[in-house]
Every structure is written in C-alpha cells, then in structure tokens.
Short mmCIF file of N, CA and C and ligand atoms in Angstrom, two decimals:
data_model
loop_
_atom_site.label_atom_id
_atom_site.label_comp_id
_atom_site.label_asym_id
_atom_site.label_seq_id
_atom_site.Cartn_x
_atom_site.Cartn_y
_atom_site.Cartn_z
N UNK A 1480 55.23 141.21 69.70
CA UNK A 1480 55.23 139.51 69.56
C UNK A 1480 56.31 139.18 70.70
N UNK A 1481 56.33 137.82 71.15
CA UNK A 1481 57.54 137.14 71.71
C UNK A 1481 57.27 135.72 71.40
N UNK A 1482 58.30 135.46 71.42
CA UNK A 1482 58.15 133.66 71.54
C UNK A 1482 58.00 133.27 72.81
N UNK A 1483 57.64 132.01 72.64
CA UNK A 1483 57.23 131.10 73.76
C UNK A 1483 57.94 129.82 73.78
N UNK A 1484 57.89 129.33 75.08
CA UNK A 1484 58.72 128.09 75.18
C UNK A 1484 58.38 126.99 74.55
N UNK A 1485 58.71 126.45 73.79
CA UNK A 1485 57.75 124.76 73.19
C UNK A 1485 57.92 123.61 74.13
N UNK A 1486 56.63 122.93 74.23
CA UNK A 1486 56.43 122.11 75.03
C UNK A 1486 57.07 120.84 74.66
N UNK A 1487 57.97 119.74 75.53
CA UNK A 1487 58.31 118.73 74.74
C UNK A 1487 57.32 117.30 75.13
N UNK A 1488 57.70 116.68 74.00
CA UNK A 1488 57.10 115.05 74.58
C UNK A 1488 57.39 114.63 75.80
N UNK A 1489 56.74 114.22 76.31
CA UNK A 1489 57.29 113.11 77.90
C UNK A 1489 56.27 114.24 78.94
N UNK A 1490 56.19 115.42 78.46
CA UNK A 1490 55.22 116.49 79.25
C UNK A 1490 53.90 116.12 78.95
N UNK A 1491 53.36 115.99 80.43
CA UNK A 1491 51.64 115.42 80.04
C UNK A 1491 50.85 116.52 79.61
N UNK A 1492 51.18 117.59 79.72
CA UNK A 1492 50.02 118.81 79.05
C UNK A 1492 49.99 118.59 77.73
N UNK A 1493 51.27 118.12 76.97
CA UNK A 1493 51.13 117.94 75.85
C UNK A 1493 49.95 116.55 75.25
N UNK A 1494 49.44 115.89 76.05
CA UNK A 1494 48.55 114.74 75.85
C UNK A 1494 47.15 114.90 76.74
N UNK A 1495 47.09 116.26 76.99
CA UNK A 1495 45.54 116.95 77.20
C UNK A 1495 44.74 117.05 76.13
N UNK A 1496 43.68 117.13 76.56
CA UNK A 1496 42.64 117.39 75.32
C UNK A 1496 42.30 119.32 75.68
N UNK A 1497 42.58 119.52 74.54
CA UNK A 1497 42.68 121.02 74.70
C UNK A 1497 40.87 121.79 74.80
N UNK A 1498 40.55 122.69 75.46
CA UNK A 1498 39.62 123.27 75.15
C UNK A 1498 39.05 123.94 74.45
N UNK A 1499 37.58 124.55 73.89
CA UNK A 1499 37.49 125.33 72.63
C UNK A 1499 37.68 126.80 73.38
N UNK A 1500 38.22 127.64 72.34
CA UNK A 1500 38.65 128.89 72.50
C UNK A 1500 37.01 129.43 72.41
N UNK A 1501 36.81 130.40 73.20
CA UNK A 1501 35.35 131.32 73.69
C UNK A 1501 35.73 132.41 73.45
N UNK A 1502 36.75 133.21 73.91
CA UNK A 1502 37.14 134.63 73.53
C UNK A 1502 37.74 134.93 72.77
N UNK A 1503 37.07 135.70 71.54
CA UNK A 1503 38.07 136.17 70.72
C UNK A 1503 38.85 137.38 71.03
N UNK A 1504 39.31 137.39 71.98
CA UNK A 1504 39.73 138.68 72.42
C UNK A 1504 41.35 139.00 72.25
N UNK A 1505 41.85 140.18 73.20
CA UNK A 1505 43.46 140.41 72.77
C UNK A 1505 44.21 139.27 73.44
N UNK A 1506 43.89 138.65 74.30
CA UNK A 1506 44.77 137.62 74.96
C UNK A 1506 44.80 136.46 73.85
N UNK A 1507 43.85 136.28 72.86
CA UNK A 1507 44.19 135.06 71.81
C UNK A 1507 44.93 135.94 70.67
N UNK A 1508 44.65 136.86 70.61
CA UNK A 1508 45.33 137.60 69.27
C UNK A 1508 47.00 137.52 69.69
N UNK A 1509 46.90 137.84 70.84
CA UNK A 1509 48.67 137.90 71.13
C UNK A 1509 48.95 136.46 71.61
N UNK A 1510 48.54 135.49 71.87
CA UNK A 1510 48.78 134.01 71.77
C UNK A 1510 49.03 133.50 70.28
N UNK A 1511 48.38 133.99 69.34
CA UNK A 1511 48.24 133.69 67.90
C UNK A 1511 49.72 134.51 67.25
N UNK A 1512 49.96 135.90 67.89
CA UNK A 1512 51.15 136.27 67.31
C UNK A 1512 52.17 135.59 67.72
N UNK A 1513 51.76 135.11 68.84
CA UNK A 1513 53.36 134.81 69.61
C UNK A 1513 53.56 133.35 69.19
N UNK A 1514 52.50 132.31 68.68
CA UNK A 1514 52.59 131.62 68.35
C UNK A 1514 53.47 131.72 66.66
N UNK A 1515 52.77 132.28 66.14
CA UNK A 1515 53.50 132.68 64.81
C UNK A 1515 54.76 132.87 64.49
N UNK A 1516 55.38 133.73 65.90
CA UNK A 1516 56.56 134.38 65.78
C UNK A 1516 57.90 132.88 66.25
N UNK A 1517 56.94 132.07 67.24
CA UNK A 1517 57.53 130.91 67.84
C UNK A 1517 57.88 129.77 66.78
N UNK A 1518 56.99 129.63 65.47
CA UNK A 1518 56.75 128.49 64.58
C UNK A 1518 57.71 129.15 63.55
N UNK A 1519 57.97 130.56 63.35
CA UNK A 1519 59.04 131.15 62.66
C UNK A 1519 60.42 131.10 62.99
N UNK A 1520 60.69 131.16 64.48
CA UNK A 1520 61.85 130.90 65.33
C UNK A 1520 62.39 129.51 64.91
N UNK A 1521 62.03 128.58 65.04
CA UNK A 1521 61.93 127.27 65.29
C UNK A 1521 62.12 126.77 63.87
N UNK A 1522 62.06 127.19 62.62
CA UNK A 1522 61.72 126.94 61.35
C UNK A 1522 60.33 125.81 60.93
N UNK A 1523 59.55 126.06 61.91
CA UNK A 1523 57.95 125.30 61.81
C UNK A 1523 57.06 125.35 60.51
N UNK A 1524 56.62 124.11 60.30
CA UNK A 1524 55.16 124.28 59.24
C UNK A 1524 54.06 124.87 59.84
N UNK A 1525 54.25 124.55 61.60
CA UNK A 1525 52.68 124.80 62.03
C UNK A 1525 52.79 124.56 63.85
N UNK A 1526 52.13 125.09 64.15
CA UNK A 1526 52.34 124.81 65.83
C UNK A 1526 51.04 124.95 66.49
N UNK A 1527 50.77 124.27 67.63
CA UNK A 1527 49.32 124.39 68.10
C UNK A 1527 49.57 125.03 69.48
N UNK A 1528 48.25 125.82 70.26
CA UNK A 1528 48.41 126.25 71.17
C UNK A 1528 49.05 125.21 72.50
N UNK A 1529 48.71 123.84 72.73
CA UNK A 1529 49.09 123.03 73.71
C UNK A 1529 51.04 123.16 73.39
N UNK A 1530 51.24 123.29 72.65
CA UNK A 1530 52.66 122.98 72.16
C UNK A 1530 53.38 124.62 72.67
N UNK A 1531 52.80 125.44 73.07
CA UNK A 1531 53.31 126.45 74.12
C UNK A 1531 52.44 126.51 75.33
N UNK A 1532 52.07 125.43 75.82
CA UNK A 1532 51.47 125.15 77.14
C UNK A 1532 50.21 126.05 77.27
N UNK A 1533 49.38 126.11 76.13
CA UNK A 1533 47.97 126.75 76.32
C UNK A 1533 47.11 125.69 75.55
N UNK A 1534 46.16 125.33 76.57
CA UNK A 1534 45.09 124.09 76.13
C UNK A 1534 43.98 125.06 75.84
N UNK A 1535 44.11 125.44 74.71
CA UNK A 1535 43.08 126.08 73.82
C UNK A 1535 43.05 125.37 72.32
N UNK A 1536 41.90 125.61 71.73
CA UNK A 1536 42.04 124.88 70.42
C UNK A 1536 42.06 126.04 69.42
N UNK A 1537 43.81 125.98 69.12
CA UNK A 1537 43.98 127.30 68.37
C UNK A 1537 45.13 126.70 67.67
N UNK A 1538 45.30 126.76 66.50
CA UNK A 1538 46.60 126.56 65.85
C UNK A 1538 47.53 127.26 64.38
N UNK A 1539 48.21 127.40 64.35
CA UNK A 1539 48.43 128.18 63.19
C UNK A 1539 49.48 127.21 62.09
N UNK A 1540 49.13 127.68 61.06
CA UNK A 1540 50.29 126.84 59.90
C UNK A 1540 50.47 127.72 58.66
N UNK A 1541 51.74 127.17 58.27
CA UNK A 1541 52.18 128.07 57.50
C UNK A 1541 52.99 127.17 56.24
N UNK A 1542 52.07 126.90 54.84
CA UNK A 1542 52.74 126.10 53.79
C UNK A 1542 52.82 127.16 52.83
N UNK A 1543 53.90 126.82 51.79
CA UNK A 1543 54.21 127.51 50.76
C UNK A 1543 53.95 129.18 50.83
N UNK A 1544 54.21 129.48 51.84
CA UNK A 1544 54.19 131.18 52.35
C UNK A 1544 52.68 131.74 52.41
N UNK A 1545 51.97 130.55 52.49
CA UNK A 1545 50.59 130.98 52.81
C UNK A 1545 50.52 130.57 54.09
N UNK A 1546 50.06 131.57 55.39
CA UNK A 1546 49.58 131.61 56.56
C UNK A 1546 48.16 131.86 57.11
N UNK A 1547 47.84 130.51 58.10
CA UNK A 1547 46.54 130.37 58.62
C UNK A 1547 46.25 130.37 59.77
N UNK A 1548 45.47 130.82 60.29
CA UNK A 1548 45.18 130.50 61.79
C UNK A 1548 43.84 129.91 61.95
N UNK A 1549 43.65 129.02 62.70
CA UNK A 1549 42.84 128.06 63.00
C UNK A 1549 41.90 128.08 64.24
N UNK A 1550 40.92 128.88 64.37
CA UNK A 1550 40.70 128.70 65.65
C UNK A 1550 39.50 127.54 65.97
N UNK A 1551 39.27 126.83 67.08
CA UNK A 1551 38.17 125.19 66.75
C UNK A 1551 38.38 125.12 65.83
N UNK A 1552 39.41 124.12 65.27
CA UNK A 1552 39.12 123.99 63.87
C UNK A 1552 38.53 122.45 64.16
N UNK A 1553 38.11 122.13 62.86
CA UNK A 1553 37.09 120.79 62.80
C UNK A 1553 37.30 119.97 61.31
N UNK A 1554 37.96 119.28 60.93
CA UNK A 1554 38.13 118.70 59.89
C UNK A 1554 37.02 117.77 59.30
N UNK A 1555 36.22 118.06 58.37
CA UNK A 1555 34.69 118.23 58.02
C UNK A 1555 35.01 116.96 56.80
N UNK A 1556 35.70 117.53 56.14
CA UNK A 1556 36.00 116.22 54.99
C UNK A 1556 37.46 115.92 54.29
N UNK A 1557 37.50 114.85 53.95
CA UNK A 1557 38.82 114.17 54.06
C UNK A 1557 38.97 113.27 52.59
N UNK A 1558 39.97 113.30 51.73
CA UNK A 1558 39.63 112.46 50.76
C UNK A 1558 41.02 111.99 50.14
N UNK A 1559 41.83 111.03 49.60
CA UNK A 1559 42.59 110.55 49.55
C UNK A 1559 43.41 110.04 50.76
N UNK A 1560 44.80 109.97 49.98
CA UNK A 1560 45.67 109.08 50.96
C UNK A 1560 47.24 109.57 50.13
N UNK A 1561 47.98 109.91 51.56
CA UNK A 1561 49.40 110.40 51.39
C UNK A 1561 50.48 110.00 52.26
N UNK A 1562 51.80 109.47 52.02
CA UNK A 1562 52.53 109.34 52.68
C UNK A 1562 53.96 110.01 52.71
N UNK A 1563 53.71 110.55 53.86
CA UNK A 1563 55.10 111.92 53.86
C UNK A 1563 56.11 111.89 55.56
N UNK A 1564 57.39 111.92 55.20
CA UNK A 1564 57.90 112.18 56.78
C UNK A 1564 57.54 113.57 56.99
N UNK A 1565 56.98 113.56 58.70
CA UNK A 1565 56.63 114.65 59.53
C UNK A 1565 57.75 114.70 60.71
N UNK A 1566 57.92 115.92 60.95
CA UNK A 1566 58.49 116.08 62.29
C UNK A 1566 57.84 116.93 63.02
N UNK A 1567 58.15 117.53 64.22
CA UNK A 1567 57.26 118.02 65.01
C UNK A 1567 58.65 118.81 66.03
N UNK A 1568 57.59 120.10 66.44
CA UNK A 1568 58.87 121.13 66.92
C UNK A 1568 58.61 120.44 68.67
N UNK A 1569 57.84 119.34 68.95
CA UNK A 1569 57.60 119.04 70.17
C UNK A 1569 58.41 117.79 70.41
N UNK A 1570 59.15 117.27 69.47
CA UNK A 1570 59.89 116.03 69.21
C UNK A 1570 61.29 116.25 68.92
N UNK A 1571 61.76 117.33 68.82
CA UNK A 1571 63.33 117.05 68.28
C UNK A 1571 63.33 116.38 66.96
N UNK A 1572 64.38 115.75 66.62
CA UNK A 1572 65.31 115.45 65.45
C UNK A 1572 64.47 114.00 64.52
N UNK A 1573 63.72 113.87 65.34
CA UNK A 1573 63.11 112.70 64.60
C UNK A 1573 61.62 113.09 63.36
N UNK A 1574 62.18 112.39 62.47
CA UNK A 1574 61.13 112.74 60.94
C UNK A 1574 60.60 110.82 61.10
N UNK A 1575 59.14 110.82 60.77
CA UNK A 1575 59.35 109.70 60.50
C UNK A 1575 57.76 109.76 59.34
N UNK A 1576 57.33 108.35 58.71
CA UNK A 1576 56.34 108.67 57.49
C UNK A 1576 55.28 108.28 58.60
N UNK A 1577 54.30 109.14 57.68
CA UNK A 1577 52.73 109.21 58.61
C UNK A 1577 51.73 109.21 57.13
N UNK A 1578 50.75 108.20 57.43
CA UNK A 1578 49.87 108.24 56.43
C UNK A 1578 48.67 109.22 56.86
N UNK A 1579 48.71 110.58 55.69
CA UNK A 1579 47.25 111.59 56.26
C UNK A 1579 46.32 111.32 54.69
N UNK A 1580 45.31 112.37 54.98
CA UNK A 1580 44.50 112.18 53.83
C UNK A 1580 45.36 113.41 52.42
N UNK A 1581 44.85 112.99 51.55
CA UNK A 1581 45.58 113.89 50.28
C UNK A 1581 44.62 115.49 50.37
N UNK A 1582 43.43 115.35 50.60
CA UNK A 1582 42.61 116.88 50.47
C UNK A 1582 41.92 116.41 52.03
N UNK A 1583 41.99 117.89 52.26
CA UNK A 1583 41.14 117.78 53.99
C UNK A 1583 40.65 119.01 54.16
N UNK A 1584 39.21 118.70 54.04
CA UNK A 1584 38.53 120.42 54.37
C UNK A 1584 38.42 120.93 56.13
N UNK A 1585 38.97 122.05 56.47
CA UNK A 1585 38.44 122.27 57.62
C UNK A 1585 37.49 123.35 58.04
N UNK A 1586 36.61 123.30 58.93
CA UNK A 1586 35.96 124.31 59.25
C UNK A 1586 36.43 125.07 60.65
N UNK A 1587 36.39 126.37 60.61
CA UNK A 1587 36.82 126.99 61.42
C UNK A 1587 36.91 128.57 61.91
N UNK A 1588 37.33 129.21 62.91
CA UNK A 1588 36.96 130.64 63.21
C UNK A 1588 38.22 131.37 62.82
N UNK A 1589 38.44 132.53 62.46
CA UNK A 1589 39.30 133.62 62.58
C UNK A 1589 39.80 134.02 63.91
N UNK A 1590 40.45 134.76 64.11
CA UNK A 1590 40.78 135.18 65.33
C UNK A 1590 40.05 136.30 65.50
N UNK A 1591 38.67 136.79 64.90
CA UNK A 1591 37.63 137.93 65.23
C UNK A 1591 36.35 137.00 65.53
N UNK A 1592 36.50 135.56 65.29
CA UNK A 1592 35.25 134.93 65.57
C UNK A 1592 34.75 134.60 64.23
N UNK A 1593 34.75 134.85 63.18
CA UNK A 1593 34.19 134.32 61.80
C UNK A 1593 34.31 133.30 61.39
N UNK A 1594 33.35 132.63 61.21
CA UNK A 1594 33.57 130.98 60.54
C UNK A 1594 34.34 131.36 59.19
N UNK A 1595 34.97 130.13 58.87
CA UNK A 1595 35.14 129.82 57.43
C UNK A 1595 35.52 128.56 57.16
N UNK A 1596 35.58 128.19 55.86
CA UNK A 1596 36.49 126.71 55.44
C UNK A 1596 37.20 126.97 54.37
N UNK A 1597 38.41 126.17 54.76
CA UNK A 1597 39.62 126.02 54.12
C UNK A 1597 39.90 124.64 53.44
N UNK A 1598 40.27 124.65 52.18
CA UNK A 1598 40.61 123.07 51.86
C UNK A 1598 42.07 123.04 51.33
N UNK A 1599 42.28 122.31 51.86
CA UNK A 1599 44.24 122.00 51.57
C UNK A 1599 44.52 120.77 51.08
N UNK A 1600 45.45 120.59 50.29
CA UNK A 1600 46.20 119.54 49.76
C UNK A 1600 47.58 119.35 49.90
N UNK A 1601 47.68 118.13 49.92
CA UNK A 1601 48.95 117.68 50.26
C UNK A 1601 49.53 117.80 51.60
N UNK A 1602 50.84 118.88 51.29
CA UNK A 1602 51.44 119.34 52.49
C UNK A 1602 50.44 120.60 53.44
N UNK A 1603 49.57 120.86 53.03
CA UNK A 1603 48.65 121.90 53.58
C UNK A 1603 47.65 121.10 54.73
N UNK A 1604 47.04 119.92 53.71
CA UNK A 1604 46.16 119.03 54.30
C UNK A 1604 47.29 118.27 55.32
N UNK A 1605 48.03 118.03 55.42
CA UNK A 1605 49.12 117.12 56.19
C UNK A 1605 49.38 117.95 57.84
N UNK A 1606 49.59 119.41 57.46
CA UNK A 1606 50.01 120.04 58.26
C UNK A 1606 48.86 120.46 59.15
N UNK A 1607 47.43 120.40 58.74
CA UNK A 1607 46.34 120.78 59.51
C UNK A 1607 45.94 119.70 60.10
N UNK A 1608 45.92 118.35 59.59
CA UNK A 1608 46.07 117.19 60.39
C UNK A 1608 46.86 117.30 61.42
N UNK A 1609 48.26 117.23 61.28
CA UNK A 1609 49.06 117.12 62.72
C UNK A 1609 48.73 117.89 63.43
N UNK A 1610 48.47 119.42 63.34
CA UNK A 1610 48.15 120.39 64.31
C UNK A 1610 46.99 120.02 64.90
N UNK A 1611 45.74 119.35 64.16
CA UNK A 1611 44.25 119.31 65.07
C UNK A 1611 44.68 118.24 65.79
N UNK A 1612 45.48 117.16 65.47
CA UNK A 1612 45.71 116.21 66.46
C UNK A 1612 46.15 116.60 68.03
N UNK A 1613 47.14 117.64 67.81
CA UNK A 1613 47.61 118.36 68.95
C UNK A 1613 46.60 118.77 69.93
N UNK A 1614 45.56 119.15 69.10
CA UNK A 1614 44.93 119.62 70.06
C UNK A 1614 43.98 118.62 71.05
N UNK A 1615 43.97 117.33 70.56
CA UNK A 1615 43.33 116.23 71.41
C UNK A 1615 44.52 115.39 72.00
N UNK A 1616 45.76 115.48 72.02
CA UNK A 1616 46.62 115.21 72.77
C UNK A 1616 47.47 113.99 72.11
N UNK A 1617 47.31 114.02 70.43
CA UNK A 1617 47.96 113.04 69.80
C UNK A 1617 49.01 113.95 69.04
N UNK A 1618 50.33 113.09 68.95
CA UNK A 1618 51.64 113.37 68.45
C UNK A 1618 51.89 112.30 67.56
N UNK A 1619 52.58 113.25 66.15
CA UNK A 1619 52.42 112.28 65.31
C UNK A 1619 53.35 110.60 65.45
N UNK A 1620 54.32 110.91 66.25
CA UNK A 1620 54.82 109.32 66.65
C UNK A 1620 53.81 108.24 67.25
N UNK A 1621 53.04 109.02 67.74
CA UNK A 1621 52.01 107.75 67.92
C UNK A 1621 51.37 107.28 66.33
N UNK A 1622 51.36 107.66 65.31
CA UNK A 1622 50.77 107.37 64.07
C UNK A 1622 51.63 106.75 63.02
N UNK A 1623 53.03 107.10 63.38
CA UNK A 1623 54.16 106.64 62.49
C UNK A 1623 54.53 105.36 61.96
N UNK A 1624 54.57 105.05 60.72
CA UNK A 1624 54.99 104.25 60.11
C UNK A 1624 56.05 103.52 60.54
N UNK A 1625 56.84 104.54 61.01
CA UNK A 1625 58.54 104.50 61.81
C UNK A 1625 58.75 104.34 63.20
N UNK A 1626 57.54 104.23 63.74
CA UNK A 1626 57.31 103.76 65.32
C UNK A 1626 58.72 103.03 65.68
N UNK A 1627 58.89 102.03 65.33
CA UNK A 1627 59.94 101.02 65.49
C UNK A 1627 61.18 101.70 66.02
N UNK A 1628 61.63 102.45 64.82
CA UNK A 1628 62.99 102.74 64.77
C UNK A 1628 62.74 104.21 66.00
N UNK A 1629 61.77 104.96 66.02
CA UNK A 1629 61.65 105.68 66.74
C UNK A 1629 62.06 105.44 68.41
N UNK A 1630 61.15 104.39 68.61
CA UNK A 1630 61.34 103.96 69.94
C UNK A 1630 62.69 103.24 70.45
N UNK A 1631 63.35 102.67 69.12
CA UNK A 1631 64.47 101.67 69.39
C UNK A 1631 65.62 102.84 69.58
N UNK A 1632 65.46 103.71 69.03
CA UNK A 1632 66.68 105.21 69.32
C UNK A 1632 66.15 105.93 70.32
N UNK A 1633 65.43 105.62 71.66
CA UNK A 1633 65.08 105.83 72.45
C UNK A 1633 64.05 106.96 72.48
N UNK A 1634 63.36 107.35 71.65
CA UNK A 1634 61.93 108.21 71.52
C UNK A 1634 61.01 107.86 72.49
N UNK A 1635 60.31 108.63 73.36
CA UNK A 1635 59.48 108.58 74.15
C UNK A 1635 58.02 108.86 73.30
N UNK A 1636 56.88 108.26 74.22
CA UNK A 1636 56.00 108.53 73.57
C UNK A 1636 54.67 109.65 74.62
NI1 LIG B 1751 53.71 118.86 66.12
#
C-alpha cells in the first residue's frame, strides 16, 4: 500500500465524470488499498478515485469503524433529510452545512465484481452521497448552505 497525492479543488480533473470500472483486477485492488491508506493518512471519512487522479467509479468510506469499498455505486433509494457540516480532503479547512438524505440505499460491486446493496443512515448515508457526487464531478461546496461564506473567504469552485 502507498498513499497517493490528493487532488485539490480548482484542478479540472476533479470536475470530470468518472468512467465505470470494467476490470476487477489487481490494478483496482491496488487503487482501493492506496485509497484506504490515503484516507487514513488524512483522517478522512471517505475518498473517491478521482480525488487521487483516477477517473473511475470507485469510492471508499469509513464511518464508525466500518469500512466499505463501493465500485460503480448507484444510489437506488433515499429517505428523509438531514443537515450537517461536511468537509472534503480536496477542499482544505472549510466545513459547511449540506442537506442530504437521512437514509440511502446504494447498489454497488465489491472489489471482486460481486454486486451488493448497502443501506446507510445519517453519517454513512451522508458519506456515500458525498463520495458518489465526486464521481460526477460534484463537490460539496457546490451544494453547501454556507456557500456565501465559502466564497467570501476566497473559496474556489
Ligand atoms: Ni470529498
């Protein structure tokens, strides 16, 4: 395992739409292992492949000591609403409130290509939404209720 450099907001690759993972091979496993290590190194709750410069639909999340790898994730059901402050390893120190579903069900594949569904509540739901957004080039500062504050303090989109 190795840590990889985290791409920062303002770099164009972070705004691109990632492509589905097709090969569930050693390159993918290496990527996932590196993403986990990079997330831990930076005290993150999640990381998406485009944040380490790989435009493929793979994310890792870790909430309450439970670690998940989601390949080609697709949110199939949401319920309720929740507002909490979020941050992002690509955005530096800013944290802002974002409205997210309280419950999210996601369909995804594991690293071996087996499909599964996962239902998460509260922070897990939030984390899944945040990371899946990254795969479509969306960053939480686009959605934050505190966007004025972010921009006023020199934040870029
Ligand atoms: Ni993020």
